[in-house]
mmCIF file of C-alpha atoms in Angstrom:
data_model
loop_
_atom_site.group_PDB
_atom_site.id
_atom_site.type_symbol
_atom_site.label_atom_id
_atom_site.label_comp_id
_atom_site.label_asym_id
_atom_site.label_seq_id
_atom_site.Cartn_x
_atom_site.Cartn_y
_atom_site.Cartn_z
ATOM 1 C CA UNK A 98 -79.881 -63.922 -16.361
ATOM 2 C CA UNK A 99 -79.726 -63.710 -12.588
ATOM 3 C CA UNK A 100 -76.585 -62.307 -11.021
ATOM 4 C CA UNK A 101 -74.856 -64.040 -8.123
ATOM 5 C CA UNK A 102 -74.635 -62.432 -4.728
ATOM 6 C CA UNK A 103 -72.519 -59.279 -4.805
ATOM 7 C CA UNK A 104 -69.403 -58.946 -2.673
ATOM 8 C CA UNK A 105 -69.282 -56.367 0.094
ATOM 9 C CA UNK A 106 -68.364 -52.951 -1.354
ATOM 10 C CA UNK A 107 -69.064 -53.980 -4.945
ATOM 11 C CA UNK A 108 -71.985 -51.583 -5.250
ATOM 12 C CA UNK A 109 -75.184 -52.052 -7.225
ATOM 13 C CA UNK A 110 -76.604 -51.214 -10.649
ATOM 14 C CA UNK A 111 -80.293 -50.710 -11.439
ATOM 15 C CA UNK A 112 -82.427 -49.300 -14.242
ATOM 16 C CA UNK A 113 -84.723 -46.321 -13.809
ATOM 17 C CA UNK A 114 -88.150 -46.054 -15.343
ATOM 18 C CA UNK A 115 -86.803 -43.777 -18.059
ATOM 19 C CA UNK A 116 -84.398 -46.524 -19.170
ATOM 20 C CA UNK A 117 -81.196 -44.982 -17.763
ATOM 21 C CA UNK A 118 -78.909 -47.334 -15.823
ATOM 22 C CA UNK A 119 -77.627 -46.099 -12.443
ATOM 23 C CA UNK A 120 -74.667 -47.479 -10.501
ATOM 24 C CA UNK A 121 -74.168 -46.715 -6.801
ATOM 25 C CA UNK A 122 -71.441 -47.517 -4.270
ATOM 26 C CA UNK A 123 -69.743 -46.131 -1.172
ATOM 27 C CA UNK A 124 -66.281 -44.662 -1.872
ATOM 28 C CA UNK A 125 -63.632 -42.571 -0.095
ATOM 29 C CA UNK A 126 -64.052 -38.767 -0.114
ATOM 30 C CA UNK A 127 -61.638 -35.896 0.404
ATOM 31 C CA UNK A 128 -62.835 -35.510 4.009
ATOM 32 C CA UNK A 129 -61.578 -39.035 4.838
ATOM 33 C CA UNK A 130 -65.117 -40.423 5.153
ATOM 34 C CA UNK A 131 -67.038 -42.639 2.764
ATOM 35 C CA UNK A 132 -70.174 -41.574 0.959
ATOM 36 C CA UNK A 133 -72.553 -43.005 -1.595
ATOM 37 C CA UNK A 134 -71.860 -41.874 -5.154
ATOM 38 C CA UNK A 135 -73.727 -42.662 -8.337
ATOM 39 C CA UNK A 136 -72.859 -42.986 -12.015
ATOM 40 C CA UNK A 137 -75.189 -43.128 -14.996
ATOM 41 C CA UNK A 138 -75.044 -44.846 -18.391
ATOM 42 C CA UNK A 139 -77.264 -45.961 -21.248
ATOM 43 C CA UNK A 140 -76.422 -49.646 -20.744
ATOM 44 C CA UNK A 141 -75.902 -51.955 -17.769
ATOM 45 C CA UNK A 142 -72.384 -52.889 -18.862
ATOM 46 C CA UNK A 143 -71.335 -49.245 -19.157
ATOM 47 C CA UNK A 144 -72.829 -48.489 -15.716
ATOM 48 C CA UNK A 145 -70.837 -51.357 -14.148
ATOM 49 C CA UNK A 146 -67.650 -50.194 -15.920
ATOM 50 C CA UNK A 147 -68.003 -46.634 -14.582
ATOM 51 C CA UNK A 148 -68.878 -47.840 -11.101
ATOM 52 C CA UNK A 149 -65.891 -50.213 -10.903
ATOM 53 C CA UNK A 150 -63.632 -47.348 -11.991
ATOM 54 C CA UNK A 151 -64.901 -45.248 -9.059
ATOM 55 C CA UNK A 152 -64.375 -48.126 -6.636
ATOM 56 C CA UNK A 153 -60.898 -48.892 -8.014
ATOM 57 C CA UNK A 154 -59.857 -45.253 -7.593
ATOM 58 C CA UNK A 155 -61.146 -45.305 -4.021
ATOM 59 C CA UNK A 156 -59.246 -48.504 -3.251
ATOM 60 C CA UNK A 157 -56.094 -46.911 -4.727
ATOM 61 C CA UNK A 158 -56.442 -43.973 -2.347
ATOM 62 C CA UNK A 159 -57.816 -41.505 -4.906
ATOM 63 C CA UNK A 160 -60.792 -39.849 -3.182
ATOM 64 C CA UNK A 161 -63.780 -38.200 -4.811
ATOM 65 C CA UNK A 162 -64.717 -34.667 -3.920
ATOM 66 C CA UNK A 163 -66.853 -34.272 -0.831
ATOM 67 C CA UNK A 164 -68.243 -31.071 -2.368
ATOM 68 C CA UNK A 165 -70.124 -30.965 -5.637
ATOM 69 C CA UNK A 166 -68.072 -28.080 -7.035
ATOM 70 C CA UNK A 167 -68.737 -26.348 -10.323
ATOM 71 C CA UNK A 168 -65.771 -24.746 -12.083
ATOM 72 C CA UNK A 169 -67.260 -21.337 -11.291
ATOM 73 C CA UNK A 170 -67.635 -22.169 -7.594
ATOM 74 C CA UNK A 171 -64.132 -23.551 -7.199
ATOM 75 C CA UNK A 172 -62.529 -20.600 -9.042
ATOM 76 C CA UNK A 173 -64.310 -18.236 -6.630
ATOM 77 C CA UNK A 174 -62.979 -20.246 -3.671
ATOM 78 C CA UNK A 175 -59.481 -20.313 -5.189
ATOM 79 C CA UNK A 176 -59.420 -16.549 -5.765
ATOM 80 C CA UNK A 177 -60.529 -15.742 -2.227
ATOM 81 C CA UNK A 178 -58.459 -18.285 -0.289
ATOM 82 C CA UNK A 179 -55.427 -19.272 -2.364
ATOM 83 C CA UNK A 180 -54.523 -16.708 -5.025
ATOM 84 C CA UNK A 181 -54.421 -13.879 -2.459
ATOM 85 C CA UNK A 182 -50.881 -14.936 -1.514
ATOM 86 C CA UNK A 183 -49.712 -13.530 -4.866
ATOM 87 C CA UNK A 184 -48.846 -9.901 -5.625
ATOM 88 C CA UNK A 185 -51.919 -7.595 -5.761
ATOM 89 C CA UNK A 186 -51.480 -6.825 -9.460
ATOM 90 C CA UNK A 187 -51.215 -10.550 -10.207
ATOM 91 C CA UNK A 188 -54.425 -11.297 -8.293
ATOM 92 C CA UNK A 189 -56.161 -8.488 -10.176
ATOM 93 C CA UNK A 190 -55.108 -10.131 -13.438
ATOM 94 C CA UNK A 191 -56.368 -13.532 -12.221
ATOM 95 C CA UNK A 192 -59.767 -12.034 -11.379
ATOM 96 C CA UNK A 193 -60.035 -10.417 -14.810
ATOM 97 C CA UNK A 194 -59.248 -13.712 -16.601
ATOM 98 C CA UNK A 195 -61.733 -15.642 -14.455
ATOM 99 C CA UNK A 196 -64.494 -13.048 -14.936
ATOM 100 C CA UNK A 197 -64.022 -12.429 -18.668
ATOM 101 C CA UNK A 198 -63.143 -15.881 -19.959
ATOM 102 C CA UNK A 199 -63.199 -18.861 -17.578
ATOM 103 C CA UNK A 200 -66.601 -18.336 -15.956
ATOM 104 C CA UNK A 201 -68.465 -17.644 -19.229
ATOM 105 C CA UNK A 202 -66.732 -20.530 -20.992
ATOM 106 C CA UNK A 203 -66.431 -23.271 -18.340
ATOM 107 C CA UNK A 204 -68.119 -21.984 -15.183
ATOM 108 C CA UNK A 205 -71.263 -24.135 -15.345
ATOM 109 C CA UNK A 206 -69.384 -27.436 -15.750
ATOM 110 C CA UNK A 207 -68.931 -29.825 -12.835
ATOM 111 C CA UNK A 208 -65.333 -29.720 -11.643
ATOM 112 C CA UNK A 209 -65.171 -33.516 -11.310
ATOM 113 C CA UNK A 210 -66.429 -33.983 -14.869
ATOM 114 C CA UNK A 211 -64.162 -31.442 -16.540
ATOM 115 C CA UNK A 212 -62.068 -33.164 -19.220
ATOM 116 C CA UNK A 213 -59.034 -32.282 -21.298
ATOM 117 C CA UNK A 214 -61.328 -32.200 -24.315
ATOM 118 C CA UNK A 215 -63.502 -29.564 -22.599
ATOM 119 C CA UNK A 216 -60.440 -27.416 -21.949
ATOM 120 C CA UNK A 217 -59.072 -27.839 -25.479
ATOM 121 C CA UNK A 218 -62.426 -26.972 -27.068
ATOM 122 C CA UNK A 219 -62.768 -23.912 -24.831
ATOM 123 C CA UNK A 220 -59.277 -22.611 -25.704
ATOM 124 C CA UNK A 221 -59.890 -23.184 -29.410
ATOM 125 C CA UNK A 222 -63.031 -21.063 -29.178
ATOM 126 C CA UNK A 223 -61.066 -18.301 -27.492
ATOM 127 C CA UNK A 224 -58.441 -18.438 -30.216
ATOM 128 C CA UNK A 225 -60.817 -18.409 -33.175
ATOM 129 C CA UNK A 226 -64.097 -16.753 -32.091
ATOM 130 C CA UNK A 227 -64.559 -13.038 -32.707
ATOM 131 C CA UNK A 228 -64.549 -11.305 -29.323
ATOM 132 C CA UNK A 229 -66.976 -8.665 -30.483
ATOM 133 C CA UNK A 230 -69.595 -11.374 -30.933
ATOM 134 C CA UNK A 231 -68.456 -13.784 -28.223
ATOM 135 C CA UNK A 232 -68.922 -10.994 -25.669
ATOM 136 C CA UNK A 233 -72.246 -10.081 -27.361
ATOM 137 C CA UNK A 234 -71.098 -6.520 -27.955
ATOM 138 C CA UNK A 235 -72.409 -6.461 -31.521
ATOM 139 C CA UNK A 236 -75.740 -8.033 -30.550
ATOM 140 C CA UNK A 237 -76.362 -5.250 -28.012
ATOM 141 C CA UNK A 238 -76.055 -2.549 -30.646
ATOM 142 C CA UNK A 239 -79.204 -1.240 -32.339
ATOM 143 C CA UNK A 240 -80.078 -3.316 -35.386
ATOM 144 C CA UNK A 241 -79.099 -0.569 -37.777
ATOM 145 C CA UNK A 242 -75.626 -0.238 -36.194
ATOM 146 C CA UNK A 243 -74.624 -3.912 -36.077
ATOM 147 C CA UNK A 244 -71.523 -4.439 -38.152
ATOM 148 C CA UNK A 245 -69.996 -7.802 -37.241
ATOM 149 C CA UNK A 246 -71.125 -11.416 -37.047
ATOM 150 C CA UNK A 247 -74.732 -10.310 -36.520
ATOM 151 C CA UNK A 248 -74.755 -9.145 -40.162
ATOM 152 C CA UNK A 249 -72.377 -11.805 -41.459
ATOM 153 C CA UNK A 250 -69.250 -9.642 -41.557
ATOM 154 C CA UNK A 251 -66.896 -10.845 -38.820
ATOM 155 C CA UNK A 252 -64.398 -8.213 -37.706
ATOM 156 C CA UNK A 253 -61.788 -10.889 -36.963
ATOM 157 C CA UNK A 254 -60.998 -9.450 -33.526
ATOM 158 C CA UNK A 255 -59.623 -12.513 -31.704
ATOM 159 C CA UNK A 256 -57.480 -12.974 -28.620
ATOM 160 C CA UNK A 257 -53.704 -12.998 -29.005
ATOM 161 C CA UNK A 258 -51.645 -16.122 -28.373
ATOM 162 C CA UNK A 259 -50.309 -14.460 -25.234
ATOM 163 C CA UNK A 260 -53.820 -13.891 -23.811
ATOM 164 C CA UNK A 261 -54.875 -17.480 -24.558
ATOM 165 C CA UNK A 262 -51.695 -18.659 -22.831
ATOM 166 C CA UNK A 263 -52.585 -16.552 -19.761
ATOM 167 C CA UNK A 264 -56.125 -17.957 -19.618
ATOM 168 C CA UNK A 265 -54.731 -21.484 -19.792
ATOM 169 C CA UNK A 266 -52.161 -20.694 -17.079
ATOM 170 C CA UNK A 267 -54.790 -19.365 -14.654
ATOM 171 C CA UNK A 268 -56.990 -22.436 -15.152
ATOM 172 C CA UNK A 269 -53.984 -24.756 -14.812
ATOM 173 C CA UNK A 270 -52.893 -23.091 -11.559
ATOM 174 C CA UNK A 271 -56.392 -23.298 -10.061
ATOM 175 C CA UNK A 272 -56.829 -26.965 -11.006
ATOM 176 C CA UNK A 273 -53.352 -27.769 -9.680
ATOM 177 C CA UNK A 274 -54.388 -26.495 -6.269
ATOM 178 C CA UNK A 275 -57.658 -28.435 -6.498
ATOM 179 C CA UNK A 276 -55.583 -31.568 -7.096
ATOM 180 C CA UNK A 277 -53.335 -30.786 -4.101
ATOM 181 C CA UNK A 278 -56.445 -30.525 -1.926
ATOM 182 C CA UNK A 279 -57.630 -33.841 -3.417
ATOM 183 C CA UNK A 280 -60.763 -32.250 -4.833
ATOM 184 C CA UNK A 281 -59.956 -33.731 -8.257
ATOM 185 C CA UNK A 282 -57.724 -36.728 -9.111
ATOM 186 C CA UNK A 283 -55.709 -34.975 -11.847
ATOM 187 C CA UNK A 284 -55.148 -31.618 -13.524
ATOM 188 C CA UNK A 285 -56.752 -31.933 -16.967
ATOM 189 C CA UNK A 286 -55.480 -28.491 -18.015
ATOM 190 C CA UNK A 287 -51.928 -29.868 -17.928
ATOM 191 C CA UNK A 288 -52.884 -32.350 -20.633
ATOM 192 C CA UNK A 289 -53.637 -29.529 -23.069
ATOM 193 C CA UNK A 290 -50.832 -27.708 -24.858
ATOM 194 C CA UNK A 291 -51.185 -24.120 -26.024
ATOM 195 C CA UNK A 292 -49.281 -22.212 -28.646
ATOM 196 C CA UNK A 293 -46.439 -20.157 -27.201
ATOM 197 C CA UNK A 294 -46.452 -16.468 -28.201
ATOM 198 C CA UNK A 295 -43.640 -15.060 -30.290
ATOM 199 C CA UNK A 296 -41.930 -12.157 -28.532
ATOM 200 C CA UNK A 297 -40.674 -9.162 -30.463
ATOM 201 C CA UNK A 298 -37.061 -8.862 -29.355
ATOM 202 C CA UNK A 299 -36.031 -6.048 -31.704
ATOM 203 C CA UNK A 300 -37.179 -3.301 -29.343
ATOM 204 C CA UNK A 301 -33.938 -1.832 -27.998
ATOM 205 C CA UNK A 302 -32.578 1.556 -28.970
ATOM 206 C CA UNK A 303 -29.366 1.985 -30.910
ATOM 207 C CA UNK A 304 -26.665 4.089 -29.242
ATOM 208 C CA UNK A 305 -27.441 7.160 -31.393
ATOM 209 C CA UNK A 306 -31.147 6.865 -30.515
ATOM 210 C CA UNK A 307 -30.308 6.582 -26.823
ATOM 211 C CA UNK A 308 -28.193 9.740 -27.063
ATOM 212 C CA UNK A 309 -31.048 11.565 -28.822
ATOM 213 C CA UNK A 310 -33.405 10.556 -26.015
ATOM 214 C CA UNK A 311 -31.055 11.795 -23.268
ATOM 215 C CA UNK A 312 -30.617 15.064 -25.159
ATOM 216 C CA UNK A 313 -34.388 15.515 -25.458
ATOM 217 C CA UNK A 314 -34.800 14.816 -21.714
ATOM 218 C CA UNK A 315 -32.457 17.599 -20.607
ATOM 219 C CA UNK A 316 -34.309 20.067 -18.424
ATOM 220 C CA UNK A 317 -37.320 17.764 -18.005
ATOM 221 C CA UNK A 318 -38.465 17.504 -14.366
ATOM 222 C CA UNK A 319 -38.149 13.712 -14.712
ATOM 223 C CA UNK A 320 -34.811 13.755 -16.527
ATOM 224 C CA UNK A 321 -33.172 11.630 -13.807
ATOM 225 C CA UNK A 322 -35.891 8.990 -14.174
ATOM 226 C CA UNK A 323 -35.071 8.515 -17.862
ATOM 227 C CA UNK A 324 -31.354 8.433 -17.061
ATOM 228 C CA UNK A 325 -31.906 5.646 -14.507
ATOM 229 C CA UNK A 326 -34.174 3.715 -16.877
ATOM 230 C CA UNK A 327 -31.622 3.797 -19.692
ATOM 231 C CA UNK A 328 -28.379 3.371 -17.727
ATOM 232 C CA UNK A 329 -29.575 0.882 -15.089
ATOM 233 C CA UNK A 330 -32.479 -0.817 -16.893
ATOM 234 C CA UNK A 331 -34.882 -0.265 -13.991
ATOM 235 C CA UNK A 332 -38.534 -1.180 -14.392
ATOM 236 C CA UNK A 333 -41.206 1.505 -14.269
ATOM 237 C CA UNK A 334 -42.582 0.317 -10.920
ATOM 238 C CA UNK A 335 -39.066 0.186 -9.444
ATOM 239 C CA UNK A 336 -38.412 3.787 -10.487
ATOM 240 C CA UNK A 337 -41.733 5.045 -9.114
ATOM 241 C CA UNK A 338 -41.192 3.174 -5.831
ATOM 242 C CA UNK A 339 -37.606 4.392 -5.343
ATOM 243 C CA UNK A 340 -36.985 6.344 -2.092
ATOM 244 C CA UNK A 341 -34.161 8.682 -1.202
ATOM 245 C CA UNK A 342 -33.390 6.353 1.700
ATOM 246 C CA UNK A 343 -32.665 3.609 -0.863
ATOM 247 C CA UNK A 344 -29.632 5.556 -2.128
ATOM 248 C CA UNK A 345 -26.347 5.280 -0.245
ATOM 249 C CA UNK A 346 -24.290 8.442 -0.784
ATOM 250 C CA UNK A 347 -21.273 7.304 1.278
ATOM 251 C CA UNK A 348 -18.058 8.585 -0.245
ATOM 252 C CA UNK A 349 -19.794 11.119 -2.506
ATOM 253 C CA UNK A 350 -18.258 14.030 -0.593
ATOM 254 C CA UNK A 351 -14.734 12.599 -0.480
ATOM 255 C CA UNK A 352 -11.935 14.869 -1.833
ATOM 256 C CA UNK A 353 -11.655 12.689 -4.928
ATOM 257 C CA UNK A 354 -15.448 12.657 -5.370
ATOM 258 C CA UNK A 355 -17.766 13.874 -8.121
ATOM 259 C CA UNK A 356 -15.831 16.983 -9.175
ATOM 260 C CA UNK A 357 -12.859 15.046 -10.510
ATOM 261 C CA UNK A 358 -12.871 13.550 -13.975
ATOM 262 C CA UNK A 359 -11.060 10.413 -12.818
ATOM 263 C CA UNK A 360 -11.451 8.420 -9.613
ATOM 264 C CA UNK A 361 -8.359 7.182 -7.798
ATOM 265 C CA UNK A 362 -7.989 3.407 -7.723
ATOM 266 C CA UNK A 363 -7.587 3.203 -3.946
ATOM 267 C CA UNK A 364 -11.008 4.560 -3.018
ATOM 268 C CA UNK A 365 -13.050 4.155 -6.213
ATOM 269 C CA UNK A 366 -15.584 1.933 -4.450
ATOM 270 C CA UNK A 367 -16.139 4.546 -1.741
ATOM 271 C CA UNK A 368 -16.484 7.347 -4.267
ATOM 272 C CA UNK A 369 -19.356 5.668 -6.060
ATOM 273 C CA UNK A 370 -22.791 5.849 -4.370
ATOM 274 C CA UNK A 371 -25.120 2.873 -4.751
ATOM 275 C CA UNK A 372 -28.821 2.275 -5.135
ATOM 276 C CA UNK A 373 -30.991 -0.432 -3.546
ATOM 277 C CA UNK A 374 -34.157 -1.692 -5.263
ATOM 278 C CA UNK A 375 -36.437 -2.618 -2.374
ATOM 279 C CA UNK A 376 -40.004 -1.933 -3.522
ATOM 280 C CA UNK A 377 -42.150 -1.127 -6.546
ATOM 281 C CA UNK A 378 -45.199 1.064 -7.018
ATOM 282 C CA UNK A 379 -48.242 -0.414 -8.783
ATOM 283 C CA UNK A 380 -51.785 0.667 -9.503
ATOM 284 C CA UNK A 381 -54.239 -1.972 -8.263
ATOM 285 C CA UNK A 382 -57.806 -0.983 -9.064
ATOM 286 C CA UNK A 383 -58.159 2.609 -7.923
ATOM 287 C CA UNK A 384 -55.263 2.543 -5.470
ATOM 288 C CA UNK A 385 -51.513 2.989 -5.705
ATOM 289 C CA UNK A 386 -49.782 0.352 -3.581
ATOM 290 C CA UNK A 387 -46.167 -0.441 -2.733
ATOM 291 C CA UNK A 388 -45.226 -4.100 -3.171
ATOM 292 C CA UNK A 389 -41.963 -6.094 -3.076
ATOM 293 C CA UNK A 390 -39.918 -6.323 -6.281
ATOM 294 C CA UNK A 391 -41.043 -8.727 -9.011
ATOM 295 C CA UNK A 392 -38.640 -11.574 -8.131
ATOM 296 C CA UNK A 393 -35.950 -12.300 -5.560
ATOM 297 C CA UNK A 394 -33.259 -11.192 -8.021
ATOM 298 C CA UNK A 395 -35.157 -7.960 -8.641
ATOM 299 C CA UNK A 396 -34.273 -6.884 -5.095
ATOM 300 C CA UNK A 397 -30.724 -5.792 -5.814
ATOM 301 C CA UNK A 398 -27.955 -3.259 -5.160
ATOM 302 C CA UNK A 399 -26.466 -1.328 -8.077
ATOM 303 C CA UNK A 400 -23.533 1.124 -8.086
ATOM 304 C CA UNK A 401 -24.322 4.526 -9.555
ATOM 305 C CA UNK A 402 -22.016 5.844 -12.287
ATOM 306 C CA UNK A 403 -20.983 9.467 -11.869
ATOM 307 C CA UNK A 404 -23.317 10.733 -14.603
ATOM 308 C CA UNK A 405 -26.306 8.968 -13.005
ATOM 309 C CA UNK A 406 -25.412 10.228 -9.520
ATOM 310 C CA UNK A 407 -25.108 13.797 -10.776
ATOM 311 C CA UNK A 408 -28.517 13.522 -12.474
ATOM 312 C CA UNK A 409 -30.005 12.437 -9.126
ATOM 313 C CA UNK A 410 -28.343 15.344 -7.291
ATOM 314 C CA UNK A 411 -29.814 17.803 -9.814
ATOM 315 C CA UNK A 412 -33.197 16.150 -9.402
ATOM 316 C CA UNK A 413 -32.904 16.469 -5.610
ATOM 317 C CA UNK A 414 -32.290 20.205 -5.949
ATOM 318 C CA UNK A 415 -35.268 20.531 -8.300
ATOM 319 C CA UNK A 416 -37.483 18.642 -5.858
ATOM 320 C CA UNK A 417 -36.388 20.970 -3.009
ATOM 321 C CA UNK A 418 -37.471 23.950 -5.124
ATOM 322 C CA UNK A 419 -40.860 22.337 -5.770
ATOM 323 C CA UNK A 420 -41.299 21.636 -2.044
ATOM 324 C CA UNK A 421 -40.648 25.286 -1.187
ATOM 325 C CA UNK A 422 -43.082 26.485 -3.854
ATOM 326 C CA UNK A 423 -45.889 24.077 -2.877
ATOM 327 C CA UNK A 424 -48.451 25.120 -0.263
ATOM 328 C CA UNK A 425 -49.255 21.546 0.815
ATOM 329 C CA UNK A 426 -46.156 19.475 0.069
ATOM 330 C CA UNK A 427 -46.509 15.731 0.790
ATOM 331 C CA UNK A 428 -43.249 14.397 2.206
ATOM 332 C CA UNK A 429 -43.502 10.870 0.744
ATOM 333 C CA UNK A 430 -39.748 10.268 0.735
ATOM 334 C CA UNK A 431 -39.943 9.139 -2.893
ATOM 335 C CA UNK A 432 -37.383 10.180 -5.484
ATOM 336 C CA UNK A 433 -39.895 10.710 -8.290
ATOM 337 C CA UNK A 434 -43.091 12.422 -7.231
ATOM 338 C CA UNK A 435 -45.886 14.676 -8.416
ATOM 339 C CA UNK A 436 -45.226 18.451 -8.241
ATOM 340 C CA UNK A 437 -46.778 18.265 -4.747
ATOM 341 C CA UNK A 438 -44.656 15.381 -3.467
ATOM 342 C CA UNK A 439 -47.099 12.479 -3.757
ATOM 343 C CA UNK A 440 -46.551 9.109 -5.465
ATOM 344 C CA UNK A 441 -46.353 9.372 -9.231
ATOM 345 C CA UNK A 442 -49.164 7.565 -11.019
ATOM 346 C CA UNK A 443 -48.058 5.481 -14.028
ATOM 347 C CA UNK A 444 -50.592 7.350 -16.184
ATOM 348 C CA UNK A 445 -48.842 10.629 -15.330
ATOM 349 C CA UNK A 446 -45.580 9.100 -16.459
ATOM 350 C CA UNK A 447 -47.120 8.339 -19.852
ATOM 351 C CA UNK A 448 -48.117 11.973 -20.267
ATOM 352 C CA UNK A 449 -44.440 12.868 -19.805
ATOM 353 C CA UNK A 450 -43.033 10.025 -21.902
ATOM 354 C CA UNK A 451 -45.095 10.451 -25.086
ATOM 355 C CA UNK A 452 -44.067 14.079 -25.826
ATOM 356 C CA UNK A 453 -40.452 13.242 -24.928
ATOM 357 C CA UNK A 454 -40.159 10.314 -27.340
ATOM 358 C CA UNK A 455 -41.733 12.440 -30.085
ATOM 359 C CA UNK A 456 -39.108 15.168 -29.615
ATOM 360 C CA UNK A 457 -36.415 12.493 -29.789
ATOM 361 C CA UNK A 458 -37.870 11.064 -33.013
ATOM 362 C CA UNK A 459 -38.769 7.766 -31.339
ATOM 363 C CA UNK A 460 -42.512 7.482 -32.011
ATOM 364 C CA UNK A 461 -43.818 4.012 -31.132
ATOM 365 C CA UNK A 462 -41.037 3.230 -28.652
ATOM 366 C CA UNK A 463 -42.398 2.020 -25.319
ATOM 367 C CA UNK A 464 -41.031 3.189 -21.985
ATOM 368 C CA UNK A 465 -40.178 -0.441 -21.146
ATOM 369 C CA UNK A 466 -37.959 -0.503 -24.243
ATOM 370 C CA UNK A 467 -35.449 1.619 -22.305
ATOM 371 C CA UNK A 468 -34.883 -1.435 -20.117
ATOM 372 C CA UNK A 469 -34.424 -3.567 -23.231
ATOM 373 C CA UNK A 470 -31.984 -0.981 -24.564
ATOM 374 C CA UNK A 471 -29.849 -1.117 -21.432
ATOM 375 C CA UNK A 472 -29.516 -4.909 -21.748
ATOM 376 C CA UNK A 473 -28.781 -4.898 -25.475
ATOM 377 C CA UNK A 474 -26.226 -2.081 -25.320
ATOM 378 C CA UNK A 475 -24.368 -3.669 -22.388
ATOM 379 C CA UNK A 476 -24.189 -7.026 -24.172
ATOM 380 C CA UNK A 477 -22.924 -5.387 -27.357
ATOM 381 C CA UNK A 478 -20.184 -3.721 -25.331
ATOM 382 C CA UNK A 479 -19.013 -7.170 -24.282
ATOM 383 C CA UNK A 480 -20.310 -7.146 -20.697
ATOM 384 C CA UNK A 481 -20.747 -10.780 -19.516
ATOM 385 C CA UNK A 482 -24.426 -11.835 -19.487
ATOM 386 C CA UNK A 483 -24.407 -12.803 -15.793
ATOM 387 C CA UNK A 484 -23.333 -9.261 -14.864
ATOM 388 C CA UNK A 485 -26.030 -7.750 -17.106
ATOM 389 C CA UNK A 486 -28.573 -10.058 -15.458
ATOM 390 C CA UNK A 487 -27.642 -8.787 -11.990
ATOM 391 C CA UNK A 488 -27.629 -5.118 -13.046
ATOM 392 C CA UNK A 489 -31.190 -5.209 -14.390
ATOM 393 C CA UNK A 490 -32.514 -7.847 -11.982
ATOM 394 C CA UNK A 491 -33.604 -10.623 -14.346
ATOM 395 C CA UNK A 492 -34.790 -13.812 -12.667
ATOM 396 C CA UNK A 493 -32.579 -16.016 -14.884
ATOM 397 C CA UNK A 494 -29.855 -15.549 -17.452
ATOM 398 C CA UNK A 495 -31.935 -17.112 -20.227
ATOM 399 C CA UNK A 496 -34.364 -14.186 -19.874
ATOM 400 C CA UNK A 497 -31.459 -11.853 -20.544
ATOM 401 C CA UNK A 498 -30.304 -13.767 -23.591
ATOM 402 C CA UNK A 499 -33.512 -15.043 -25.219
ATOM 403 C CA UNK A 500 -36.034 -12.251 -24.764
ATOM 404 C CA UNK A 501 -34.048 -9.030 -24.557
ATOM 405 C CA UNK A 502 -30.792 -9.647 -26.438
ATOM 406 C CA UNK A 503 -31.819 -9.278 -30.080
ATOM 407 C CA UNK A 504 -29.435 -10.190 -32.855
ATOM 408 C CA UNK A 505 -29.468 -7.511 -35.565
ATOM 409 C CA UNK A 506 -28.192 -7.720 -39.123
ATOM 410 C CA UNK A 507 -25.272 -5.578 -38.009
ATOM 411 C CA UNK A 508 -24.356 -8.124 -35.323
ATOM 412 C CA UNK A 509 -24.477 -10.944 -37.873
ATOM 413 C CA UNK A 510 -22.474 -8.941 -40.406
ATOM 414 C CA UNK A 511 -19.722 -8.189 -37.885
ATOM 415 C CA UNK A 512 -19.564 -11.831 -36.796
ATOM 416 C CA UNK A 513 -19.290 -13.104 -40.362
ATOM 417 C CA UNK A 514 -16.704 -10.451 -41.211
ATOM 418 C CA UNK A 515 -14.613 -11.629 -38.256
ATOM 419 C CA UNK A 516 -14.816 -15.201 -39.562
ATOM 420 C CA UNK A 517 -13.889 -14.276 -43.130
ATOM 421 C CA UNK A 518 -10.984 -12.081 -41.981
ATOM 422 C CA UNK A 519 -9.662 -14.943 -39.877
ATOM 423 C CA UNK A 520 -9.903 -17.533 -42.662
ATOM 424 C CA UNK A 521 -8.411 -15.143 -45.228
ATOM 425 C CA UNK A 522 -5.167 -15.108 -43.237
ATOM 426 C CA UNK A 523 -4.660 -18.865 -43.649
#
């Protein structure tokens, strides 16, 4: 049946020799110009439907991409031109996720044709497929040494919920920028929900464990570092990036200063030194780099209790002795350094931490758990959450309460006992 004359801009549909129907029309692109685009279908009606959708989007001001991006190509562009505004360690993590997961799983797909179903299927594979076989590790082993899916015995090594969430977040962030640049009309990754990981909040030390740790740290060349971590809840990078110039000693030499057991009320503020968190030390690739604190609230000032200040003074004296003994001392200005004065690598800190926690009977406790311990102990002592948040530099108070403030059986028991004692008096 013959069609009537088409209106201007309606486009055209024709059938190729192989039977496939092709629709073509001129539509708006992200450069502001119009170009000819095509759609394909197995029937004429489907071709017209797809073509009219393209034209309707163009008329509504939704452009098509001027570049025929693949997911792989756009992720490379995003990493080099957009993600570099983030912290170096964050960018390093983005690159690892893109290289290990996104490019192998979605890289060959056309960015314009990526669907929510594609993303959901990809994330389900990550969650359920054995990584040993997905990464072809088992297949590369000699035939006699294969011990996983290649011989029908899956090891069950799959990605954690947290890793899958990170992969989804990186893809979502990249597609969000593609949408802002009008490369794609919508962010399909936002249409896919992922399972939230369950955080283990029972990681803080009890008061007797904290005392055992401080006792085990006495005489250690990094004793002051562990004191700061436990009393002030400082992050590892904040401790390693701390400089002597970040500590204000004003008032420390006053007559009522550190050698008195009690501070007078009139000048207590002047008698307490304070500490400023201004930078952190991170390992990025093969380099140690100084970067700003994690969040705006992480850049903070904290008063130093007398015990903490005295630990720093002792550490200063110890560092002076090391400087005199060293032939080539590096004057880095850092509080915690190598025996030769250079920045302290996080791996070196682990070599100090593991033997220390073993002596304290705390096998399995992470160094970061000292930060958790500071928060939990302060909250149990009745310190208001907003003050605890500012001491440790959390970005929001819900981080303080939901992730770090665990509720133990003892806490519940004491709360219920308080209730029963109150009702018993009625």
